[in-house]
Short mmCIF file of C-alpha atoms in Angstrom, two decimals:
data_model
loop_
_atom_site.label_atom_id
_atom_site.label_comp_id
_atom_site.label_asym_id
_atom_site.label_seq_id
_atom_site.Cartn_x
_atom_site.Cartn_y
_atom_site.Cartn_z
CA MET A 1 0.00 0.00 0.00
CA SER A 2 1.47 3.34 -1.02
CA LYS A 3 1.56 6.26 1.34
CA ARG A 4 2.63 9.88 1.20
CA CYS A 5 4.33 11.02 4.41
CA CYS A 6 4.62 14.63 5.40
CA PRO A 7 8.20 15.25 6.71
CA SER A 8 6.84 17.03 9.77
CA ARG A 9 4.75 14.01 10.80
CA THR A 10 5.97 10.84 12.42
CA LEU A 11 2.66 8.98 12.32
CA THR A 12 0.59 8.27 9.23
CA VAL A 13 -2.85 6.85 9.56
CA LEU A 14 -5.28 5.31 7.14
CA CYS A 15 -8.66 6.16 8.61
CA LEU A 16 -11.55 4.10 7.28
CA SER A 17 -14.46 4.31 9.71
CA ARG A 18 -18.22 4.09 9.53
CA SER A 19 -18.55 7.62 10.91
CA GLU A 20 -16.06 9.07 8.43
CA THR A 21 -16.96 7.62 5.03
CA VAL A 22 -15.46 10.54 3.13
CA LEU A 23 -11.69 10.05 3.04
CA ARG A 24 -9.48 13.10 2.65
CA PRO A 25 -5.96 12.90 1.22
CA GLU A 26 -4.55 15.34 3.77
CA GLU A 27 -5.83 13.10 6.59
CA THR A 28 -4.84 9.71 5.19
CA TYR A 29 -1.71 10.53 3.12
CA LEU A 30 -3.25 8.56 0.24
CA SER A 31 -3.54 9.83 -3.29
CA PRO A 32 -6.77 11.72 -4.09
CA LEU A 33 -7.75 9.06 -6.67
CA LEU A 34 -7.39 6.21 -4.16
CA CYS A 35 -9.36 8.17 -1.57
CA SER A 36 -12.19 8.64 -4.05
CA ILE A 37 -12.24 4.94 -4.97
CA LEU A 38 -12.28 3.83 -1.33
CA THR A 39 -15.03 6.33 -0.49
CA VAL A 40 -17.26 4.94 -3.26
CA LEU A 41 -16.59 1.38 -2.11
CA LEU A 42 -17.47 2.20 1.48
CA LYS A 43 -20.76 3.81 0.45
CA ALA A 44 -21.67 1.01 -1.95
CA PHE A 45 -20.70 -1.88 0.33
CA PRO A 46 -21.46 -1.11 4.02
CA PRO A 47 -20.00 -4.49 5.17
CA LEU A 48 -16.68 -3.24 3.87
CA ALA A 49 -16.89 -0.42 6.42
CA ASP A 50 -17.24 -3.01 9.16
CA MET A 51 -14.03 -4.66 8.00
CA PHE A 52 -12.22 -1.35 8.38
CA LEU A 53 -14.08 -0.14 11.47
CA THR A 54 -11.32 1.99 12.95
CA ALA A 55 -7.87 2.16 11.38
CA VAL A 56 -5.93 -0.19 9.17
CA CYS A 57 -2.47 0.67 10.37
CA VAL A 58 -0.27 3.29 11.95
CA CYS A 59 3.08 3.65 10.22
CA ALA A 60 6.23 5.44 11.28
CA CYS A 61 8.00 8.14 9.35
CA ARG A 62 11.66 7.69 10.19
CA ARG A 63 12.85 11.13 9.06
CA ARG A 64 14.15 12.42 12.34
CA LYS A 65 17.62 13.87 12.11
CA ALA A 66 20.36 12.13 14.05
CA GLY A 67 21.15 13.67 17.41
CA VAL A 68 17.77 15.41 17.74
CA LEU A 69 15.59 14.48 20.71
CA PRO A 70 12.62 12.33 19.64
CA SER A 71 9.18 13.82 19.31
CA LEU A 72 6.17 12.66 21.29
CA GLU A 73 4.93 10.81 18.20
CA ASP A 74 8.24 8.90 18.08
CA LEU A 75 7.88 8.12 21.75
CA LEU A 76 4.39 6.73 21.22
CA PHE A 77 5.42 4.74 18.14
CA TYR A 78 8.49 3.12 19.73
CA THR A 79 6.46 2.26 22.81
CA ILE A 80 3.80 0.41 20.81
CA ALA A 81 5.77 -0.97 17.87
CA GLU A 82 8.28 -3.16 19.75
CA GLY A 83 10.72 -2.98 16.85
CA GLN A 84 8.16 -3.35 14.05
CA GLU A 85 7.57 -0.92 11.19
CA LYS A 86 3.77 -1.05 11.39
CA ILE A 87 1.22 -1.22 14.19
CA PRO A 88 -1.97 -3.19 13.43
CA ALA A 89 -5.07 -1.20 14.37
CA HIS A 90 -6.46 -4.03 16.51
CA LYS A 91 -3.31 -3.88 18.64
CA PHE A 92 -3.61 -0.12 19.05
CA THR A 93 -7.25 -0.25 20.13
CA THR A 94 -7.02 -3.46 22.15
CA VAL A 95 -4.04 -2.32 24.18
CA SER A 96 -5.74 1.04 24.80
CA LEU A 97 -8.79 -0.69 26.25
CA HIS A 98 -6.66 -3.08 28.27
CA ARG A 99 -4.99 -0.09 29.90
CA GLY A 100 -8.45 1.09 30.97
CA LEU A 101 -8.52 3.96 28.48
CA SER A 102 -12.07 4.75 27.44
CA TRP A 103 -12.35 6.01 23.86
CA SER A 104 -15.15 8.30 25.01
CA ARG A 105 -12.49 10.27 26.90
CA LEU A 106 -10.52 11.03 23.76
CA GLU A 107 -11.16 14.06 21.59
CA PHE A 108 -12.36 11.90 18.72
CA SER A 109 -12.88 13.36 15.28
CA GLY A 110 -11.25 10.83 12.99
CA PHE A 111 -8.47 8.46 13.98
CA LEU A 112 -5.57 10.68 12.94
CA GLN A 113 -6.99 13.69 14.76
CA CYS A 114 -7.63 11.45 17.76
CA VAL A 115 -3.95 10.46 17.93
CA GLN A 116 -2.73 14.01 17.43
CA SER A 117 -5.14 15.57 19.97
CA ASN A 118 -4.46 12.99 22.66
CA ILE A 119 -0.80 12.18 22.04
CA VAL A 120 0.27 12.73 25.66
CA LEU A 121 -2.63 10.68 27.05
CA LEU A 122 -2.03 7.82 24.60
CA THR A 123 1.70 7.83 25.33
CA GLN A 124 0.94 7.60 29.04
CA ALA A 125 -1.36 4.65 28.42
CA PHE A 126 1.05 2.65 26.28
CA ARG A 127 4.03 3.37 28.55
CA LYS A 128 2.01 2.00 31.50
CA LYS A 129 2.27 5.32 33.29
CA PHE A 130 -1.30 5.25 34.57
CA VAL A 131 -1.90 4.82 38.29
CA ILE A 132 -2.89 1.17 37.72
CA PRO A 133 -0.42 -0.05 35.07
CA ASP A 134 -1.77 -3.62 34.71
CA PHE A 135 -5.41 -2.64 34.50
CA GLN A 136 -6.81 -5.79 32.87
CA PRO A 137 -5.68 -8.22 35.63
CA PHE A 138 -7.01 -5.76 38.22
CA CYS A 139 -10.40 -5.74 36.46
CA ALA A 140 -10.41 -9.55 36.52
CA HIS A 141 -10.10 -9.39 40.32
CA LEU A 142 -12.95 -6.86 40.45
CA ASP A 143 -15.14 -9.21 38.42
CA GLU A 144 -14.63 -11.88 41.08
CA LEU A 145 -15.45 -9.44 43.88
CA TYR A 146 -18.58 -8.33 42.01
CA GLU A 147 -19.82 -11.91 41.60
CA ASN A 148 -19.09 -12.68 45.25
CA ALA A 149 -21.12 -9.68 46.43
CA LYS A 150 -23.90 -10.44 43.94
CA ASN A 151 -24.67 -13.64 45.82
CA MET A 152 -25.03 -11.87 49.18
CA PRO A 153 -28.48 -12.55 50.66
CA GLY A 154 -30.56 -10.28 52.86
CA GLY A 155 -31.37 -6.62 52.98
CA GLN A 156 -34.54 -4.65 52.32
CA VAL A 157 -35.20 -1.96 49.71
CA ALA A 158 -35.93 1.38 51.44
CA ASP A 159 -39.67 2.06 51.50
CA TYR A 160 -40.04 5.07 53.80
CA ILE A 161 -39.71 7.15 50.63
CA PRO A 162 -42.35 5.45 48.41
CA GLN A 163 -40.53 6.16 45.15
CA LEU A 164 -37.42 4.24 46.29
CA ALA A 165 -39.45 1.10 46.98
CA ARG A 166 -40.03 0.67 43.23
CA PHE A 167 -36.44 -0.40 42.51
CA SER A 168 -35.77 -4.09 41.97
CA PRO A 169 -33.67 -5.75 44.71
CA ASP A 170 -31.75 -7.60 41.96
CA LEU A 171 -30.09 -4.45 40.62
CA TRP A 172 -26.35 -4.45 41.30
CA ALA A 173 -23.62 -2.33 39.72
CA VAL A 174 -20.04 -1.24 40.30
CA ALA A 175 -18.19 1.49 38.38
CA LEU A 176 -14.66 2.72 38.85
CA CYS A 177 -12.71 5.70 37.55
CA THR A 178 -9.05 6.26 38.38
CA VAL A 179 -7.35 9.63 38.73
CA ASP A 180 -5.92 9.04 35.22
CA GLY A 181 -9.35 8.34 33.73
CA GLN A 182 -9.11 4.54 33.53
CA ARG A 183 -12.64 3.10 33.60
CA TYR A 184 -14.22 -0.16 34.74
CA THR A 185 -17.93 -0.95 34.85
CA VAL A 186 -19.89 -4.10 35.59
CA GLY A 187 -23.59 -4.75 36.13
CA ASP A 188 -26.44 -2.24 35.86
CA THR A 189 -24.16 0.78 35.62
CA LYS A 190 -26.34 2.81 33.25
CA VAL A 191 -29.53 2.70 35.37
CA PRO A 192 -30.24 6.15 36.91
CA PHE A 193 -30.81 6.36 40.65
CA CYS A 194 -30.98 9.19 43.18
CA LEU A 195 -27.94 10.21 45.20
CA GLN A 196 -29.95 10.67 48.41
CA SER A 197 -27.42 10.97 51.26
CA CYS A 198 -24.49 10.47 48.85
CA VAL A 199 -25.05 14.12 47.92
CA LYS A 200 -24.19 15.28 51.46
CA PRO A 201 -20.39 15.26 51.09
CA LEU A 202 -20.66 16.90 47.68
CA LYS A 203 -22.76 19.84 48.85
CA TYR A 204 -20.52 20.21 51.92
CA ALA A 205 -17.53 20.40 49.55
CA ILE A 206 -19.33 23.10 47.54
CA ALA A 207 -20.06 25.10 50.72
CA VAL A 208 -16.42 24.94 51.85
CA HIS A 209 -15.23 25.73 48.33
CA ASP A 210 -17.39 28.87 48.34
CA HIS A 211 -17.01 30.08 51.94
CA GLY A 212 -13.98 28.37 53.47
CA THR A 213 -13.72 25.95 56.40
CA GLU A 214 -14.01 28.45 59.23
CA TYR A 215 -17.30 29.96 58.06
CA VAL A 216 -19.00 26.61 57.38
CA HIS A 217 -18.05 25.21 60.78
CA ARG A 218 -19.49 28.18 62.60
CA PHE A 219 -22.79 26.40 61.93
CA ILE A 220 -21.85 22.69 61.80
CA GLY A 221 -19.63 20.47 63.97
CA LYS A 222 -17.04 17.90 62.91
CA GLU A 223 -17.68 14.97 65.27
CA PRO A 224 -19.54 11.69 64.71
CA SER A 225 -22.87 11.81 66.51
CA GLY A 226 -23.08 8.20 67.65
CA LEU A 227 -26.82 8.41 66.87
CA ARG A 228 -29.12 7.62 63.96
CA PHE A 229 -28.73 9.97 61.00
CA ASN A 230 -32.23 11.49 61.42
CA LYS A 231 -32.24 12.13 65.16
CA LEU A 232 -33.40 15.49 66.58
CA PHE A 233 -30.19 16.02 68.50
CA LEU A 234 -27.47 18.69 68.56
CA ASN A 235 -24.04 18.86 70.15
CA GLU A 236 -23.21 20.79 73.33
CA ASP A 237 -22.79 23.99 71.28
CA ASP A 238 -26.29 23.59 69.81
CA LYS A 239 -24.88 22.77 66.39
CA PRO A 240 -25.50 19.69 64.23
CA HIS A 241 -22.76 17.15 64.90
CA ASN A 242 -21.48 16.96 61.29
CA PRO A 243 -22.61 17.54 57.68
CA MET A 244 -23.24 13.81 57.06
CA VAL A 245 -26.33 13.56 59.31
CA ASN A 246 -29.64 15.08 58.26
CA ALA A 247 -29.49 18.03 60.66
CA GLY A 248 -26.01 19.01 59.47
CA ALA A 249 -26.91 18.48 55.82
CA ILE A 250 -29.97 20.73 56.14
CA VAL A 251 -27.86 23.52 57.68
CA CYS A 252 -25.18 22.96 55.02
CA THR A 253 -27.87 23.36 52.34
CA SER A 254 -28.70 26.79 53.79
CA LEU A 255 -25.08 27.94 53.23
CA ILE A 256 -25.14 27.44 49.46
CA LYS A 257 -25.77 30.57 47.37
CA GLN A 258 -27.42 32.47 50.23
CA GLY A 259 -29.99 35.05 49.17
CA ALA A 260 -30.68 33.45 45.78
CA SER A 261 -33.92 31.76 44.75
CA ASN A 262 -34.19 27.99 44.90
CA ALA A 263 -34.12 27.87 41.10
CA GLU A 264 -30.81 29.76 40.99
CA LYS A 265 -29.40 27.61 43.80
CA PHE A 266 -30.40 24.40 42.07
CA ASP A 267 -28.84 25.48 38.76
CA TYR A 268 -25.66 26.44 40.65
CA VAL A 269 -25.36 23.03 42.32
CA MET A 270 -26.25 21.14 39.13
CA ASN A 271 -23.46 22.99 37.34
CA PHE A 272 -21.04 21.78 40.02
CA MET A 273 -22.40 18.23 39.77
CA ASN A 274 -21.91 18.19 36.01
CA LYS A 275 -18.32 19.35 36.42
CA LEU A 276 -17.67 16.77 39.14
CA ALA A 277 -19.03 14.06 36.82
CA GLY A 278 -16.98 15.17 33.82
CA ASN A 279 -20.19 16.18 32.02
CA GLU A 280 -21.50 12.62 32.17
CA TYR A 281 -25.08 11.84 33.20
CA VAL A 282 -26.54 13.99 35.98
CA GLY A 283 -30.33 14.29 36.11
CA PHE A 284 -33.23 14.99 38.44
CA SER A 285 -36.14 12.81 39.57
CA ASN A 286 -39.16 15.02 40.17
CA ALA A 287 -41.18 11.99 41.28
CA THR A 288 -38.64 11.27 44.05
CA PHE A 289 -38.59 14.95 45.03
CA GLN A 290 -42.38 15.02 45.41
CA SER A 291 -42.32 11.70 47.24
CA GLU A 292 -39.67 12.96 49.68
CA ARG A 293 -41.49 16.21 50.35
CA GLU A 294 -44.79 14.40 50.99
CA SER A 295 -43.20 11.88 53.38
CA GLY A 296 -40.64 14.20 54.99
CA ASP A 297 -42.24 14.77 58.40
CA ARG A 298 -39.06 13.83 60.25
CA ASN A 299 -36.99 16.30 58.22
CA PHE A 300 -39.58 19.04 58.79
CA ALA A 301 -39.36 18.31 62.53
CA ILE A 302 -35.54 18.57 62.31
CA GLY A 303 -35.90 21.84 60.37
CA TYR A 304 -38.14 23.44 63.00
CA TYR A 305 -35.83 22.22 65.77
CA LEU A 306 -32.84 23.83 63.98
CA LYS A 307 -34.84 27.03 63.53
CA GLU A 308 -35.72 27.11 67.22
CA LYS A 309 -32.04 26.67 68.16
CA LYS A 310 -31.03 29.42 65.69
CA CYS A 311 -28.74 27.08 63.73
CA PHE A 312 -29.36 28.73 60.35
CA PRO A 313 -27.68 31.89 59.03
CA GLU A 314 -29.72 34.99 59.73
CA GLY A 315 -32.63 35.55 57.35
CA THR A 316 -32.91 31.89 56.25
CA ASP A 317 -36.33 30.68 55.09
CA MET A 318 -36.45 27.22 56.67
CA THR A 319 -39.27 25.77 54.52
CA SER A 320 -37.56 26.97 51.34
CA ILE A 321 -34.30 25.35 52.50
CA LEU A 322 -36.10 22.05 53.12
CA ASP A 323 -37.46 22.14 49.57
CA PHE A 324 -33.93 22.71 48.28
CA TYR A 325 -32.68 19.89 50.54
CA PHE A 326 -35.22 17.46 49.05
CA GLN A 327 -34.27 18.60 45.54
CA LEU A 328 -30.59 17.86 46.10
CA CYS A 329 -31.39 14.39 47.49
CA SER A 330 -33.35 13.75 44.28
CA ILE A 331 -30.44 14.44 41.91
CA GLU A 332 -29.97 11.41 39.66
CA VAL A 333 -26.72 9.79 38.56
CA THR A 334 -25.60 6.48 37.13
CA CYS A 335 -22.86 4.36 38.64
CA GLU A 336 -20.58 5.50 35.80
CA SER A 337 -21.08 9.23 36.31
CA ALA A 338 -20.95 8.93 40.12
CA SER A 339 -17.62 7.09 39.91
CA VAL A 340 -16.20 10.16 38.13
CA MET A 341 -17.49 12.34 40.99
CA ALA A 342 -15.66 10.09 43.45
CA ALA A 343 -12.54 10.16 41.27
CA THR A 344 -12.62 13.98 41.26
CA LEU A 345 -12.43 13.84 45.07
CA ALA A 346 -9.65 11.23 44.84
CA ASN A 347 -7.81 13.55 42.46
CA GLY A 348 -7.76 16.56 44.80
CA GLY A 349 -10.63 18.39 43.10
CA PHE A 350 -9.50 17.97 39.47
CA CYS A 351 -11.90 16.02 37.28
CA PRO A 352 -9.86 13.20 35.68
CA ILE A 353 -12.05 13.19 32.58
CA THR A 354 -11.95 16.90 31.69
CA GLY A 355 -8.83 17.97 33.60
CA GLU A 356 -10.78 20.91 35.03
CA ARG A 357 -10.33 22.04 38.63
CA VAL A 358 -13.77 21.78 40.23
CA LEU A 359 -13.10 22.03 43.98
CA SER A 360 -10.39 23.60 46.10
CA PRO A 361 -7.87 21.29 47.82
CA GLU A 362 -9.12 22.54 51.20
CA SER A 363 -12.70 21.52 50.48
CA VAL A 364 -11.64 18.07 49.21
CA ARG A 365 -9.42 17.39 52.23
CA ASN A 366 -12.18 18.35 54.68
CA THR A 367 -14.79 16.35 52.78
CA LEU A 368 -12.70 13.18 52.77
CA SER A 369 -11.92 13.58 56.48
CA LEU A 370 -15.61 13.76 57.37
CA MET A 371 -16.54 10.93 54.99
CA HIS A 372 -13.95 8.76 56.74
CA SER A 373 -15.26 9.46 60.24
CA CYS A 374 -19.00 10.02 59.67
CA GLY A 375 -19.98 8.86 56.18
CA MET A 376 -21.51 5.43 56.80
CA TYR A 377 -24.28 6.23 59.31
CA ASP A 378 -23.91 4.18 62.53
CA PHE A 379 -21.53 1.85 60.71
CA SER A 380 -18.88 4.57 60.24
CA GLY A 381 -16.54 3.29 62.95
CA GLN A 382 -16.76 -0.29 61.70
CA PHE A 383 -16.21 0.82 58.11
CA ALA A 384 -13.19 2.95 59.08
CA PHE A 385 -11.78 -0.04 60.97
CA HIS A 386 -12.26 -2.69 58.28
CA VAL A 387 -12.06 -0.66 55.06
CA GLY A 388 -10.15 2.45 56.17
CA LEU A 389 -11.27 4.66 53.28
CA PRO A 390 -13.56 7.73 52.93
CA ALA A 391 -17.06 6.70 51.85
CA LYS A 392 -20.66 7.87 51.91
CA SER A 393 -23.76 5.73 51.66
CA GLY A 394 -27.33 6.62 50.69
CA VAL A 395 -30.71 4.98 51.22
CA ALA A 396 -31.13 4.53 47.46
CA GLY A 397 -28.42 1.85 47.76
CA GLY A 398 -25.35 3.78 46.65
CA ILE A 399 -21.91 3.80 48.29
CA LEU A 400 -19.51 6.48 47.11
CA LEU A 401 -15.97 5.22 47.87
CA VAL A 402 -12.76 7.22 47.48
CA VAL A 403 -9.23 5.80 47.33
CA PRO A 404 -7.18 9.03 47.58
CA ASN A 405 -4.74 9.60 44.71
CA VAL A 406 -5.88 6.35 43.07
CA MET A 407 -9.57 6.13 42.13
CA GLY A 408 -13.23 6.67 42.91
CA VAL A 409 -15.80 3.88 43.07
CA MET A 410 -19.60 3.84 43.09
CA CYS A 411 -21.37 0.68 44.21
CA TRP A 412 -25.15 0.53 43.88
CA SER A 413 -27.63 -2.08 45.01
CA PRO A 414 -31.01 -1.13 46.59
CA PRO A 415 -31.26 -3.79 49.39
CA LEU A 416 -30.08 -2.17 52.65
CA ASP A 417 -28.98 -3.60 55.99
CA LYS A 418 -30.56 -2.48 59.29
CA LEU A 419 -28.21 0.54 59.43
CA GLY A 420 -29.23 1.82 55.98
CA ASN A 421 -26.17 0.71 53.97
CA SER A 422 -26.18 -1.37 50.79
CA VAL A 423 -25.57 -5.02 51.70
CA ARG A 424 -23.75 -5.81 48.45
CA GLY A 425 -21.89 -2.50 48.48
CA ILE A 426 -20.48 -3.09 51.96
CA GLN A 427 -19.38 -6.59 50.95
CA PHE A 428 -17.66 -5.33 47.79
CA CYS A 429 -15.78 -2.56 49.64
CA THR A 430 -14.66 -4.96 52.37
CA ASP A 431 -13.49 -7.55 49.83
CA LEU A 432 -11.67 -4.90 47.81
CA VAL A 433 -9.57 -3.81 50.78
CA SER A 434 -9.03 -7.42 51.85
CA LEU A 435 -7.48 -8.04 48.43
CA CYS A 436 -5.67 -4.75 47.75
CA ASN A 437 -3.55 -2.57 50.03
CA PHE A 438 -5.92 0.41 49.85
CA HIS A 439 -6.62 0.66 53.60
CA ASN A 440 -5.05 3.81 55.04
CA TYR A 441 -2.67 1.76 57.17
CA ASP A 442 -1.87 -1.15 54.86
CA ASN A 443 1.51 0.34 54.01
CA LEU A 444 2.91 0.30 57.53
CA ARG A 445 6.32 -1.32 57.77
CA HIS A 446 6.36 -5.06 58.49
CA PHE A 447 2.66 -5.31 57.60
CA ALA A 448 1.34 -8.34 55.73
CA LYS A 449 1.65 -7.86 51.98
CA LYS A 450 -1.45 -7.51 49.81
CA LEU A 451 -1.92 -6.98 46.11
CA ASP A 452 -0.79 -3.49 45.09
CA PRO A 453 -2.45 -2.61 41.76
CA ARG A 454 -0.27 0.51 41.58
CA ARG A 455 2.82 -1.61 40.89
CA GLU A 456 3.62 -3.28 37.58
CA GLY A 457 3.33 -7.07 37.62
CA GLY A 458 6.38 -9.16 38.51
CA ASP A 459 6.37 -11.21 35.28
CA GLN A 460 6.56 -8.04 33.23
CA ARG A 461 9.53 -6.79 35.27
CA VAL A 462 11.40 -10.09 34.74
CA LYS A 463 10.76 -9.93 30.98
CA SER A 464 11.86 -6.30 30.98
CA VAL A 465 15.25 -6.92 32.61
CA ILE A 466 15.94 -9.93 30.35
CA ASN A 467 15.27 -7.88 27.20
CA LEU A 468 17.36 -4.98 28.46
CA LEU A 469 20.41 -7.07 29.40
CA PHE A 470 20.26 -9.10 26.19
CA ALA A 471 20.24 -5.89 24.13
CA ALA A 472 23.28 -4.68 26.06
CA TYR A 473 25.04 -8.04 25.57
CA THR A 474 24.51 -7.99 21.80
CA GLY A 475 25.31 -4.30 21.46
CA ASP A 476 21.88 -3.46 20.07
CA VAL A 477 21.98 0.30 20.60
CA SER A 478 18.74 0.73 18.60
CA ALA A 479 16.91 -1.55 21.04
CA LEU A 480 18.44 0.25 24.02
CA ARG A 481 17.23 3.54 22.60
CA ARG A 482 13.72 2.14 22.17
CA PHE A 483 13.71 0.88 25.75
CA ALA A 484 14.74 4.31 27.02
CA LEU A 485 12.04 5.96 24.90
CA SER A 486 9.42 3.61 26.35
CA SER A 487 10.37 4.73 29.86
CA MET A 488 11.97 1.43 30.89
CA ASP A 489 14.11 1.57 34.02
CA MET A 490 17.57 1.41 32.42
CA GLU A 491 19.27 0.73 35.74
CA GLN A 492 17.29 -2.35 36.80
CA ARG A 493 19.37 -5.35 37.91
CA ASP A 494 19.30 -9.09 37.33
CA TYR A 495 19.58 -11.86 39.96
CA ASP A 496 23.35 -11.21 40.10
CA SER A 497 22.88 -7.45 40.62
CA ARG A 498 24.27 -6.67 37.15
CA THR A 499 22.90 -3.73 35.21
CA ALA A 500 22.84 -3.37 31.43
CA LEU A 501 25.83 -1.03 31.65
CA HIS A 502 27.82 -3.76 33.43
CA VAL A 503 26.95 -6.22 30.67
CA ALA A 504 27.77 -3.74 27.89
CA ALA A 505 31.17 -3.05 29.46
CA ALA A 506 32.13 -6.62 30.32
CA GLU A 507 30.97 -8.93 27.55
CA GLY A 508 33.53 -9.19 24.72
CA ASP A 509 35.90 -6.73 23.06
CA THR A 510 33.62 -5.59 20.23
CA LYS A 511 29.94 -5.41 19.57
CA THR A 512 28.29 -5.62 16.17
CA ASN A 513 25.08 -3.77 15.48
CA GLY A 514 24.08 -4.37 11.85
CA ASP A 515 26.98 -3.18 9.69
CA GLU A 516 28.50 -1.18 12.55
CA THR A 517 31.20 -2.61 14.82
CA MET A 518 31.93 -0.82 18.08
CA THR A 519 34.56 -1.26 20.73
CA LYS A 520 33.48 -1.48 24.36
CA PRO A 521 34.39 2.17 25.13
CA VAL A 522 32.26 3.40 22.20
CA LEU A 523 29.32 1.19 23.19
CA MET A 524 29.62 2.28 26.82
CA LEU A 525 29.68 5.94 25.76
CA ARG A 526 26.54 5.53 23.65
CA PHE A 527 24.79 3.64 26.41
CA VAL A 528 25.63 6.31 28.98
CA LEU A 529 24.28 8.97 26.62
CA ILE A 530 21.02 7.01 26.37
CA LEU A 531 20.86 6.69 30.16
CA ASN A 532 21.36 10.42 30.57
CA THR A 533 18.65 11.39 28.08
CA ASN A 534 16.22 13.64 29.91
CA MET A 535 12.86 12.15 28.98
CA SER A 536 11.02 14.98 30.73
CA ASP A 537 12.17 17.32 27.94
CA LEU A 538 10.13 15.43 25.36
#
């Protein structure tokens, strides 16, 4: 197949996709005549489009001048190609998905534009520089945990809000999003459900983001209450104990966009929710809102009690605040979009899907602290003991789990235990931390070792050091350069503590690389230059 390569490009792509049936020479580097012929064929024979669903191949343009640092396109190509001149499209897409990279995250407008617009992200993926480098084996473990929790018996679907009682007890879903945007979903992850109490940490984060910690905690405490979430009870300072119980959440609601109408407040919060979710699904269930308001006697009683104790900011309309409170509880998400919200908290307030800063670091830190100590109703102490991670549950069956600096998880299953937490969700979270070292204190010295998904697998490291030392032994400078470009640790050691530089210096008097013969000093000099290449300059 002929191709025309622009000297300024290092990747050429033949893009033949269903969504882009008109092929352009400047995008494919094919002749205009061939583009026209292929376009006609694709329109006349739709099955042919299926055969070329994404891209046929990605080829390298090797026109880089000697001695010039490689471009990002070179870096990506050498990482994927493993010494080959072409990269099959199925390898490109398959490896991307195996790294947990969702194509919906990419700025996709044709395959070539996709590569060019997301070159840094794709390079990260193929160099295994995401927070979970071996994502596919990790997902296999999650599948097992999901199936184990699926078989958990017991629990009752919440019925004190009539609308919630309509959900099937068989629904069960888990979605995960890492701080790099790696995605995993299993089960009924696209079914919308209401956040209910899972919205409490999010609106607290918004209040702190807007007003700061000191102002918010003039009205709300920071301690676990030790009581049911809907008790009419305040602390010794006549404040709600924390923002995760109903009294604290109602006061927190009154701090958002003070002085504005409920319509303006709701739009303001929904804008935040959309940003937290990376513009994925966030909706509103009016039926649940009406159902909550009609059956909300306990919350009205709490509201009047707070009003009597002067817990609200001056001038607050308590009944209007309760309406707004019920509205926020009725915000709908899916497991997928809620996992992005959790990942935004795990990522210090930056949404991993859009890269946008949504919340201040102060608000995220405070939110995670209170989720850890107060987020699981009367089970908070037990959850902190066994799981050791910030989480928030809701009576719709959701559990919003945050693994700081790693990922966010949303588990959803309507059957609840006697404390109001999802039976399957609790089991999944407990099993996850039993398997992986995500508990806050799992990394203490001398502690029993668990699976660490943040580390690359041992088999891959063994293969890596063998390839590196063999290239040094044979004097294959080209291979050594590729290894350095793919971010391999060039100083890793074998069982005898020998590095590649030791092997290059010690094995034989000369090395032959193609037609080029080098003495040991020359090979050592080249190898040292490769080692000293500053990859951060790329």
